[in-house]
Amino acid sequence: MNTYPHERPRILLHDPTLRDGHHAVGHQLDADQLRAYAIAANTAAVPVVEVGHGNGLGASSLQIGRSKLDDATMLTTVREALTSSRMGVFMAPGWGTSDDLEAAVHHGADIVRIAAHCTEADVTERHLGVVRDLGAEAQGVLLMSHMTGPVELAEQCALMVKFGAQAVGIMDSAGYYLPSDVTERVHAIADAVGVPVIFHGHNNLGLAVANSLAAVDAGATVIDATARGFGAGAGNTQLEVLVAVLERRGAETGIGLREVLAAADIAADRLMEAPPSIDSIAVASGLAGVFSGFRRPVLQTAQAEGVDPIDLFLALGERQVVAGQEDLIGVVARKLKAAAR
């Protein structure tokens, strides 16, 4: 089936396997693992390979997990492996700094994404300007985007464009969206900005590929996806599946299907103990609208406090807890424990 009989739209697939995937392994990928996947992705002509701690530049810490390698080592390792693919990095103000951005570009980052909570695009102004001044491509993304509606997301994205973002978009950080949610939001953003629109999906409710297709149909031209869906919780949009589906629809990605399937096999063999799956915890996280990266600390805290992890996810959702508020997991768990007595 060719959905686009008269025109083959170009969809740029952005691969954060070596960044978002870090959430699934406690940020413990080593240099050999990074290198092996980067070489495979480069061979498959994946346009952008993103690398770093799961929470981005400067985020390695006791609070959210120390990475096995420092940022410089990760970036240098992947940069050396990419002969044609561009290298991307991710930074959220509050974890990373302008010094981190300067170092990342020095180590060869071509694309720098500055992230903010979905209603706080104003915090990206300074760092988007820094990226532009450094000569890298500046992009802006809104996290936990289900927490507000299409109008505000469009306004926030337009603000990031004003600050210098050359592409903007949304992350379904909790895997909460239905395709209709994506359609409304991406369409509103595409109408409000004159730069490429980004969509980043998670698979908690099994809809990451469907949501990515909805984003494309609504005007997004930059879609994030990882090998085997490697990522926090139920994982991300699965790269090799999305490449195949887009090929069936007649969209152009420039990625070799056989080669990206081989890269996915390398990811499965070298990066992860087991591919992400949609278990009860992943579903609870998606329904509650809680950041998928909370899976490990929620399970650990629930066990330590003797509470049901599903109840804990739902309670965190009611509190609208976001990444960076990991300390609240214990607080909420203890309240649940006390209420059950």
CSV table of C-alpha atoms in Angstrom, one decimal, residues 4 177-187 199 207-220 223 242 246 249:
chain,number,residue,atom,x,y,z
A,4,TYR,CA,1.4,8.9,-0.8
A,177,TYR,CA,-1.3,9.4,24.3
A,178,LEU,CA,-3.9,7.9,22.0
A,179,PRO,CA,-3.4,8.7,18.3
A,180,SER,CA,-6.2,11.3,18.4
A,181,ASP,CA,-4.3,13.2,21.2
A,182,VAL,CA,-1.2,13.2,19.0
A,183,THR,CA,-3.1,14.4,16.0
A,184,GLU,CA,-4.6,17.4,17.8
A,185,ARG,CA,-1.3,18.5,19.4
A,186,VAL,CA,1.0,18.0,16.4
A,187,HIS,CA,-1.5,19.7,14.0
A,199,PHE,CA,7.4,13.7,17.9
A,207,LEU,CA,0.6,2.8,20.7
A,208,ALA,CA,4.0,4.2,20.0
A,209,VAL,CA,4.2,3.3,16.3
A,210,ALA,CA,0.5,4.3,15.7
A,211,ASN,CA,1.1,7.6,17.5
A,212,SER,CA,4.2,8.2,15.4
A,213,LEU,CA,2.1,7.7,12.2
A,214,ALA,CA,-0.5,10.0,13.6
A,215,ALA,CA,2.2,12.6,14.1
A,216,VAL,CA,3.4,12.2,10.6
A,217,ASP,CA,-0.1,12.6,9.2
A,218,ALA,CA,-0.6,15.7,11.3
A,219,GLY,CA,2.6,17.4,10.0
A,220,ALA,CA,5.5,16.1,12.0
A,223,ILE,CA,10.2,11.2,14.5
A,242,LEU,CA,8.7,2.3,12.0
A,246,LEU,CA,6.8,4.1,6.7
A,249,ARG,CA,3.2,3.8,3.3
